CSV table of C-alpha atoms and ligand atoms in Angstrom, one decimal:
chain,number,residue,atom,x,y,z
Q,1,UNK,CA,59.1,177.2,108.7
Q,2,UNK,CA,62.1,176.4,111.1
Q,3,UNK,CA,62.5,172.8,109.9
Q,4,UNK,CA,62.8,173.0,106.0
Q,5,UNK,CA,60.7,170.6,104.4
Q,6,UNK,CA,58.6,169.7,100.9
Q,7,UNK,CA,56.1,171.9,100.1
Q,8,UNK,CA,53.4,171.4,97.1
Q,9,UNK,CA,50.4,172.9,96.1
Q,10,UNK,CA,48.3,173.5,93.0
Q,11,UNK,CA,45.7,176.3,91.5
Q,12,UNK,CA,43.1,175.8,88.5
Q,13,UNK,CA,43.4,177.5,85.3
Q,14,UNK,CA,40.2,178.1,84.9
Q,15,UNK,CA,40.5,182.0,85.1
Q,16,UNK,CA,43.0,184.6,86.0
Q,17,UNK,CA,43.5,184.1,89.9
Q,18,UNK,CA,41.9,186.3,92.4
Q,19,UNK,CA,43.6,188.1,95.5
Q,20,UNK,CA,41.9,185.3,97.3
Q,21,UNK,CA,44.2,182.7,95.8
Q,22,UNK,CA,46.8,185.2,96.2
Q,23,UNK,CA,46.4,186.1,99.5
Q,24,UNK,CA,44.9,182.2,100.9
Q,25,UNK,CA,47.5,180.5,98.9
Q,26,UNK,CA,50.0,182.0,96.3
Q,27,UNK,CA,51.5,184.5,99.0
Q,28,UNK,CA,52.4,181.6,101.0
Q,29,UNK,CA,53.6,179.6,98.1
Q,30,UNK,CA,56.2,182.3,97.4
Q,31,UNK,CA,56.9,182.4,101.6
Q,32,UNK,CA,57.9,178.7,101.2
Q,33,UNK,CA,60.1,179.2,98.8
Q,34,UNK,CA,62.0,181.6,99.7
Q,35,UNK,CA,62.0,181.0,103.4
Q,36,UNK,CA,61.6,177.5,104.3
Q,37,UNK,CA,61.5,174.8,102.0
Q,38,UNK,CA,63.9,172.4,100.9
Q,39,UNK,CA,62.0,172.1,97.8
Q,40,UNK,CA,58.8,173.3,96.4
Q,41,UNK,CA,56.4,171.8,93.8
Q,42,UNK,CA,53.7,174.4,93.0
Q,43,UNK,CA,51.5,173.1,89.8
Q,44,UNK,CA,48.5,174.4,87.5
Q,45,UNK,CA,45.7,172.0,88.2
Q,46,UNK,CA,44.8,171.7,84.0
Q,47,UNK,CA,43.7,167.4,85.0
Q,48,UNK,CA,41.4,168.8,87.7
Q,49,UNK,CA,39.9,171.8,85.5
Q,50,UNK,CA,38.5,169.7,83.0
Q,51,UNK,CA,35.7,168.3,85.3
Q,52,UNK,CA,33.9,171.3,83.4
Q,53,UNK,CA,34.3,171.4,79.7
Q,54,UNK,CA,36.8,173.7,78.7
Q,55,UNK,CA,37.3,175.4,75.1
Q,56,UNK,CA,40.6,173.9,73.8
Q,57,UNK,CA,42.0,177.1,72.1
Q,58,UNK,CA,41.2,178.8,75.3
Q,59,UNK,CA,42.3,176.4,78.0
Q,60,UNK,CA,45.6,176.5,76.3
Q,61,UNK,CA,46.0,180.3,76.6
Q,62,UNK,CA,44.8,180.1,80.6
Q,63,UNK,CA,47.3,177.5,81.4
Q,64,UNK,CA,50.2,180.1,80.2
Q,65,UNK,CA,48.4,183.0,81.9
Q,66,UNK,CA,48.1,181.1,85.0
Q,67,UNK,CA,51.7,179.9,84.7
Q,68,UNK,CA,53.2,183.7,84.3
Q,69,UNK,CA,51.2,184.9,86.9
Q,70,UNK,CA,52.7,182.1,89.2
Q,71,UNK,CA,56.2,183.4,88.0
Q,72,UNK,CA,54.9,186.8,88.2
Q,73,UNK,CA,54.2,186.7,91.9
Q,74,UNK,CA,57.8,185.6,92.8
Q,75,UNK,CA,57.8,181.6,92.3
Q,76,UNK,CA,61.0,181.1,90.5
Q,77,UNK,CA,61.1,178.5,88.1
Q,78,UNK,CA,65.1,178.7,88.0
Q,79,UNK,CA,65.6,178.5,91.3
Q,80,UNK,CA,67.2,174.7,92.2
Q,81,UNK,CA,64.5,173.7,94.6
Q,82,UNK,CA,61.5,175.2,93.0
Q,83,UNK,CA,59.5,173.3,90.2
Q,84,UNK,CA,56.7,174.7,88.7
Q,85,UNK,CA,54.6,173.2,86.0
Q,86,UNK,CA,51.4,171.6,84.6
Q,87,UNK,CA,49.6,168.8,86.2
Q,88,UNK,CA,49.1,167.2,83.0
Q,89,UNK,CA,52.5,167.0,82.1
Q,90,UNK,CA,53.5,164.6,84.5
Q,91,UNK,CA,51.4,161.6,84.1
Q,92,UNK,CA,52.3,160.4,87.4
Q,93,UNK,CA,49.7,162.1,88.6
Q,94,UNK,CA,47.0,160.3,86.7
Q,95,UNK,CA,48.2,156.7,87.4
Q,96,UNK,CA,48.4,157.2,91.1
Q,97,UNK,CA,45.2,158.3,91.5
Q,98,UNK,CA,43.7,155.3,89.8
Q,99,UNK,CA,45.6,153.1,92.2
Q,100,UNK,CA,44.3,155.5,95.2
Q,101,UNK,CA,41.0,155.6,93.8
Q,102,UNK,CA,41.3,151.3,94.9
Q,103,UNK,CA,42.0,152.5,98.1
Q,104,UNK,CA,38.9,155.2,98.4
Q,105,UNK,CA,35.2,154.7,99.4
Q,106,UNK,CA,32.3,155.7,97.6
Q,107,UNK,CA,31.0,156.9,100.9
Q,108,UNK,CA,33.8,159.5,101.6
Q,109,UNK,CA,33.9,161.3,98.4
Q,110,UNK,CA,30.1,161.3,98.2
Q,111,UNK,CA,30.5,163.3,101.9
Q,112,UNK,CA,32.8,165.8,100.2
Q,113,UNK,CA,31.3,169.3,100.6
Q,114,UNK,CA,32.8,170.7,97.5
Q,115,UNK,CA,31.2,167.7,95.5
Q,116,UNK,CA,28.0,168.0,97.2
Q,117,UNK,CA,28.0,172.2,96.5
Q,118,UNK,CA,29.1,171.8,92.8
Q,119,UNK,CA,27.0,168.8,91.8
Q,120,UNK,CA,23.8,170.7,93.0
Q,121,UNK,CA,24.6,173.4,91.2
Q,122,UNK,CA,25.0,171.8,88.1
Q,123,UNK,CA,22.2,170.5,85.7
Q,124,UNK,CA,21.4,167.1,84.6
Q,125,UNK,CA,23.9,165.1,83.0
Q,126,UNK,CA,26.7,167.6,84.1
Q,127,UNK,CA,27.8,165.9,86.8
Q,128,UNK,CA,30.5,163.4,85.4
Q,129,UNK,CA,32.7,160.8,87.5
Q,130,UNK,CA,35.8,163.3,87.3
Q,131,UNK,CA,34.1,165.7,89.6
Q,132,UNK,CA,33.2,163.1,92.0
Q,133,UNK,CA,36.6,161.2,92.0
Q,134,UNK,CA,38.5,164.6,91.9
Q,135,UNK,CA,39.5,164.3,95.6
Q,136,UNK,CA,41.6,161.5,94.7
Q,137,UNK,CA,43.6,162.8,92.0
Q,138,UNK,CA,44.2,165.6,94.6
Q,139,UNK,CA,45.3,162.9,97.3
Q,140,UNK,CA,47.8,161.3,94.5
Q,141,UNK,CA,49.1,165.4,93.4
Q,142,UNK,CA,50.2,165.6,96.9
Q,143,UNK,CA,51.2,162.1,98.2
Q,144,UNK,CA,53.3,161.4,95.1
Q,145,UNK,CA,55.7,164.2,96.3
Q,146,UNK,CA,56.1,163.2,99.3
Q,147,UNK,CA,54.7,166.6,100.6
Q,148,UNK,CA,55.1,168.1,104.2
Q,149,UNK,CA,53.2,170.8,104.1
Q,150,UNK,CA,50.4,171.9,101.7
Q,151,UNK,CA,49.8,175.7,101.2
Q,152,UNK,CA,46.0,176.1,100.8
Q,153,UNK,CA,42.9,178.0,101.7
Q,154,UNK,CA,40.4,176.8,104.1
Q,155,UNK,CA,38.3,175.8,101.6
Q,156,UNK,CA,40.9,172.8,100.7
Q,157,UNK,CA,41.2,171.4,104.1
Q,158,UNK,CA,38.7,168.3,103.5
Q,159,UNK,CA,40.5,167.5,101.1
Q,160,UNK,CA,43.7,167.1,102.8
Q,161,UNK,CA,42.1,165.0,105.3
Q,162,UNK,CA,41.1,162.7,102.6
Q,163,UNK,CA,44.5,162.6,101.1
Q,164,UNK,CA,45.8,162.1,104.8
Q,165,UNK,CA,43.1,159.6,105.7
Q,166,UNK,CA,44.2,157.7,102.0
Q,167,UNK,CA,47.6,157.8,103.2
Q,168,UNK,CA,47.1,156.0,106.2
Q,169,UNK,CA,45.0,153.2,104.9
Q,170,UNK,CA,47.6,152.4,102.0
Q,171,UNK,CA,50.5,152.7,104.6
Q,172,UNK,CA,48.8,150.3,106.8
Q,173,UNK,CA,47.9,148.1,104.0
Q,174,UNK,CA,51.5,147.3,103.3
Q,175,UNK,CA,52.8,147.8,106.9
Q,176,UNK,CA,55.1,150.4,105.7
Q,177,UNK,CA,55.3,154.3,105.4
Q,178,UNK,CA,55.0,154.3,101.3
Q,179,UNK,CA,53.3,158.1,102.0
Q,180,UNK,CA,54.3,161.0,104.0
Q,181,UNK,CA,51.6,162.6,106.0
Q,182,UNK,CA,50.9,165.8,104.3
Q,183,UNK,CA,50.3,169.1,106.7
Q,184,UNK,CA,47.7,171.9,105.5
Q,185,UNK,CA,49.7,175.2,106.0
Q,186,UNK,CA,46.9,177.5,106.1
Q,187,UNK,CA,47.3,181.3,107.5
Q,188,UNK,CA,44.5,181.8,109.7
Q,189,UNK,CA,43.1,185.6,108.9
Q,190,UNK,CA,43.3,184.9,105.1
Q,191,UNK,CA,42.1,181.5,104.9
Q,192,UNK,CA,39.0,182.5,103.3
Q,193,UNK,CA,38.9,185.4,101.5
Q,194,UNK,CA,35.1,186.0,100.4
Q,195,UNK,CA,33.0,187.4,97.8
Q,196,UNK,CA,32.7,191.9,97.4
Q,197,UNK,CA,29.4,191.2,96.6
Q,198,UNK,CA,28.4,188.5,99.2
Q,199,UNK,CA,30.4,188.7,102.0
Q,200,UNK,CA,28.4,185.3,103.4
Q,201,UNK,CA,30.1,183.2,100.2
Q,202,UNK,CA,33.8,182.6,99.1
Q,203,UNK,CA,35.2,184.9,96.5
Q,204,UNK,CA,35.1,182.8,93.7
Q,205,UNK,CA,36.7,182.5,90.1
Q,206,UNK,CA,33.5,181.0,89.0
Q,207,UNK,CA,31.5,183.7,90.6
Q,208,UNK,CA,29.0,185.1,87.5
Q,209,UNK,CA,28.8,188.7,89.4
Q,210,UNK,CA,32.3,190.4,87.9
Q,211,UNK,CA,32.4,193.1,91.3
Q,212,UNK,CA,32.7,190.1,93.5
Q,213,UNK,CA,36.0,189.3,92.5
Q,214,UNK,CA,39.1,191.1,92.4
Q,215,UNK,CA,41.2,189.5,89.9
Q,216,UNK,CA,45.1,189.9,90.4
Q,217,UNK,CA,45.2,191.4,86.7
Q,218,UNK,CA,42.4,194.1,87.1
Q,219,UNK,CA,43.6,197.4,86.2
Q,220,UNK,CA,43.7,200.2,89.0
Q,221,UNK,CA,40.4,201.8,88.4
Q,222,UNK,CA,38.4,198.8,88.5
Q,223,UNK,CA,39.9,197.2,91.9
Q,224,UNK,CA,39.3,200.7,93.4
Q,225,UNK,CA,35.8,200.6,91.8
Q,226,UNK,CA,35.2,196.6,93.0
Q,227,UNK,CA,35.6,197.7,96.4
Q,228,UNK,CA,34.0,201.0,96.7
Q,229,UNK,CA,31.0,198.7,95.4
Q,230,UNK,CA,31.9,196.6,98.2
Q,231,UNK,CA,28.6,195.3,100.6
Q,232,UNK,CA,29.2,196.4,104.0
Q,233,UNK,CA,26.7,197.5,106.8
Q,234,UNK,CA,24.8,200.5,107.7
Q,235,UNK,CA,27.0,201.1,110.7
Q,236,UNK,CA,29.6,203.0,109.4
Q,237,UNK,CA,32.3,201.7,112.0
Q,238,UNK,CA,35.4,200.2,111.1
Q,239,UNK,CA,35.5,197.5,113.5
Q,240,UNK,CA,36.4,193.5,113.5
Q,241,UNK,CA,33.3,191.2,115.1
Q,242,UNK,CA,34.0,187.5,114.5
Q,243,UNK,CA,31.2,185.5,113.5
Q,244,UNK,CA,29.0,188.5,113.3
Q,245,UNK,CA,27.4,188.1,110.1
Q,246,UNK,CA,26.5,191.5,109.9
Q,247,UNK,CA,29.8,192.5,109.5
Q,248,UNK,CA,31.1,189.8,107.3
Q,249,UNK,CA,31.5,192.5,104.5
Q,250,UNK,CA,33.8,195.1,107.1
Q,251,UNK,CA,35.7,191.8,108.8
Q,252,UNK,CA,36.8,190.6,105.4
Q,253,UNK,CA,37.8,194.1,104.0
Q,254,UNK,CA,40.0,194.3,107.3
Q,255,UNK,CA,41.0,190.6,106.8
Q,256,UNK,CA,42.4,192.1,103.2
Q,257,UNK,CA,43.7,195.1,104.5
Q,258,UNK,CA,45.6,193.2,107.3
Q,259,UNK,CA,46.9,191.0,105.0
Q,260,UNK,CA,48.6,194.2,102.6
Q,261,UNK,CA,49.8,196.1,105.6
Q,262,UNK,CA,50.4,193.7,108.1
Q,263,UNK,CA,48.2,195.4,110.9
Q,264,UNK,CA,46.4,194.3,113.5
Q,265,UNK,CA,42.6,194.5,113.3
Q,266,UNK,CA,42.8,197.2,116.2
Q,267,UNK,CA,45.5,199.1,114.5
Q,268,UNK,CA,43.2,199.0,111.8
Q,269,UNK,CA,40.4,200.0,113.6
Q,270,UNK,CA,42.2,203.1,115.3
Q,271,UNK,CA,43.6,204.2,111.8
Q,272,UNK,CA,39.7,204.6,110.5
Q,273,UNK,CA,38.1,205.4,113.7
Q,274,UNK,CA,35.0,207.9,113.2
Q,275,UNK,CA,36.2,207.9,109.1
Q,276,UNK,CA,33.4,206.1,107.4
Q,277,UNK,CA,33.4,203.6,105.1
Q,278,UNK,CA,33.9,205.5,102.4
Q,279,UNK,CA,37.9,206.2,103.3
Q,280,UNK,CA,38.5,202.8,104.6
Q,281,UNK,CA,37.3,201.1,100.7
Q,282,UNK,CA,39.7,203.4,99.0
Q,283,UNK,CA,42.4,202.3,101.3
Q,284,UNK,CA,42.0,199.1,100.8
Q,285,UNK,CA,41.7,199.4,96.9
Q,286,UNK,CA,45.0,201.2,96.9
Q,287,UNK,CA,47.2,199.3,99.0
Q,288,UNK,CA,45.8,195.8,97.3
Q,289,UNK,CA,46.8,197.6,93.8
Q,290,UNK,CA,49.7,198.7,94.9
Q,291,UNK,CA,50.9,194.9,95.8
Q,292,UNK,CA,49.1,194.0,92.6
Q,293,UNK,CA,50.7,196.3,90.0
Q,294,UNK,CA,54.3,195.0,90.3
Q,295,UNK,CA,52.9,191.6,89.6
Q,296,UNK,CA,51.0,192.8,86.5
Q,297,UNK,CA,54.5,194.5,85.2
Q,298,UNK,CA,56.4,191.2,85.6
Q,299,UNK,CA,53.8,189.6,84.1
Q,300,UNK,CA,53.3,190.8,81.1
Q,301,UNK,CA,56.8,190.8,80.2
Q,302,UNK,CA,56.6,187.2,81.3
Q,303,UNK,CA,53.4,186.4,79.1
Q,304,UNK,CA,54.8,187.5,76.0
Q,305,UNK,CA,58.0,185.6,75.9
Q,306,UNK,CA,56.5,182.3,74.7
Q,307,UNK,CA,60.2,180.6,74.9
Q,308,UNK,CA,60.4,181.5,78.4
Q,309,UNK,CA,57.3,179.8,79.4
Q,310,UNK,CA,58.0,176.8,77.3
Q,311,UNK,CA,61.5,175.8,78.3
Q,312,UNK,CA,60.6,176.6,81.9
Q,313,UNK,CA,57.3,174.4,82.2
Q,314,UNK,CA,59.1,171.9,80.6
Q,315,UNK,CA,62.3,172.1,83.4
Q,316,UNK,CA,59.4,172.0,85.7
Q,317,UNK,CA,57.7,169.0,84.7
Q,318,UNK,CA,61.1,167.2,84.7
Q,319,UNK,CA,62.1,167.7,87.8
Q,320,UNK,CA,58.6,167.2,89.2
Q,321,UNK,CA,58.6,163.4,87.3
Q,322,UNK,CA,62.2,162.9,88.7
Q,323,UNK,CA,60.8,163.3,92.0
Q,324,UNK,CA,57.3,161.4,91.5
Q,325,UNK,CA,58.7,158.3,89.7
Q,326,UNK,CA,60.1,156.7,93.2
Q,327,UNK,CA,57.0,156.9,95.0
Q,328,UNK,CA,54.8,155.6,92.0
Q,329,UNK,CA,57.4,152.7,91.8
Q,330,UNK,CA,57.1,152.1,95.2
Q,331,UNK,CA,53.4,152.0,95.1
Q,332,UNK,CA,53.1,149.9,92.2
Q,333,UNK,CA,55.5,147.2,93.9
Q,334,UNK,CA,53.8,147.3,97.5
Q,335,UNK,CA,50.4,146.4,95.2
Q,336,UNK,CA,52.2,143.7,93.6
Q,337,UNK,CA,52.2,145.0,89.6
Q,338,UNK,CA,55.1,143.0,87.7
Q,339,UNK,CA,58.4,145.0,87.6
Q,340,UNK,CA,59.7,144.8,83.7
Q,341,UNK,CA,56.4,146.7,81.9
Q,342,UNK,CA,57.9,150.2,84.1
X,1,LIG,P1,41.9,176.5,93.3
X,1,LIG,O1,42.1,177.0,91.6
X,1,LIG,O2,40.0,176.7,93.7
X,1,LIG,O3,42.3,177.8,94.6
X,1,LIG,C1,43.7,177.8,94.6
X,1,LIG,C2,44.3,178.1,95.8
X,1,LIG,O4,43.5,179.2,96.4
X,1,LIG,C3,42.8,179.1,97.6
X,1,LIG,N1,41.2,180.1,97.5
X,1,LIG,C4,40.9,180.7,98.5
X,1,LIG,N2,42.1,181.2,99.5
X,1,LIG,C5,41.6,182.0,100.3
X,1,LIG,N3,40.3,182.7,100.1
X,1,LIG,C6,39.6,182.4,98.9
X,1,LIG,N4,38.5,182.8,98.5
X,1,LIG,C7,39.9,181.4,98.0
X,1,LIG,N5,39.7,180.8,96.6
X,1,LIG,C8,40.7,179.7,96.5
X,1,LIG,C9,42.1,177.8,97.5
X,1,LIG,O5,42.1,177.1,98.9
X,1,LIG,C10,43.5,176.9,96.8
X,1,LIG,O6,44.7,177.1,98.1
X,1,LIG,N6,41.6,171.6,94.3
X,1,LIG,C11,42.3,172.8,94.4
X,1,LIG,C12,43.4,172.4,93.3
X,1,LIG,C13,45.0,171.6,93.8
X,1,LIG,C14,45.4,171.0,94.8
X,1,LIG,C15,45.9,170.1,94.8
X,1,LIG,C16,45.9,171.8,95.9
X,1,LIG,C17,44.6,170.6,92.7
X,1,LIG,N7,45.4,169.4,93.2
X,1,LIG,C18,46.7,169.2,95.5
X,1,LIG,C19,46.6,171.7,96.7
X,1,LIG,C20,47.3,170.4,96.3
X,1,LIG,C21,41.6,173.8,93.8
X,1,LIG,O7,40.6,174.1,92.9
X,1,LIG,O8,42.0,174.8,93.9
């Protein structure tokens, strides 16, 4: 991150974030703020979350939980360069999404892997237009801020590619660099943390098996128990073997342990040589809890301070709107809307 730039990313508030969200994305958000970013915009994607019906009272709490966790993980809303906010507080997102939707092909959205997977799993009558046009809103989130880097997990890569295609199409239509071309910012080894109960599947907030996922607010016993139950293999050998499906569980645990301890796969292999999986799983659980414990402590302090959350969220939204407005105005002007109604 030698060239300081604008970073942006988002997270859905649909459950407590898990260690996949943390190691795949949030850790890099904090790093961008502390090391590389000229400006950092991180938001709670509450508009994206309503493609599934949410309980209104619970939803409000989840948005505040998620906000407090981001702050507890190290994003600092009091820093000049950082804005943490709720997407729905900045209506420019929705407006740009409509404009960009008119620059997006039906076929492009039909081919989105996440849409195909989610719509296949849904019952009839549950696949709404929001789920279909979800990636257009995501493109608007990114392009609105002229973001250079978007720190995400691997599952968002296709959405990023679509955002780039839409930006290029719009820029070409008006022969001007209205939108900056965003780059994904992905950390290889933690780009996709897998489910602990089925290591061929991504760790996901919406997984119905509670043992598949370690949430950032799980207590120590729960964290260790979940790692002890993690599916591995019968070989009892802590060894990383890329593309070997039988080793998917061990590969995943080694990626998590490596992310926490910053040890290489070969060092981890040496450390647990001949010791079997029991010791290894306990060590992964303990080191992971060491990372999340201080986050939890800070979280409970911040979460009980409603004034802190309200004032910082408002400040974040104001900062974000100020950065977003010029881009939206430029896009409107290019399209040919009249000026005076803005
Ligand atoms: P969401 O809420 O599913 O996830 C938030 C971030 O966590 C990453 N992630 C993972 N990384 C590694 N391993 C995993 N198992 C794992 N699960 C999730 C995701 O890649 C993501 O970076 N559509 C987005 C939210 C969004 C967004 C945006 C992101 C809305 N607008 C604009 C970037 C830019 C989502 O649902 O993320």
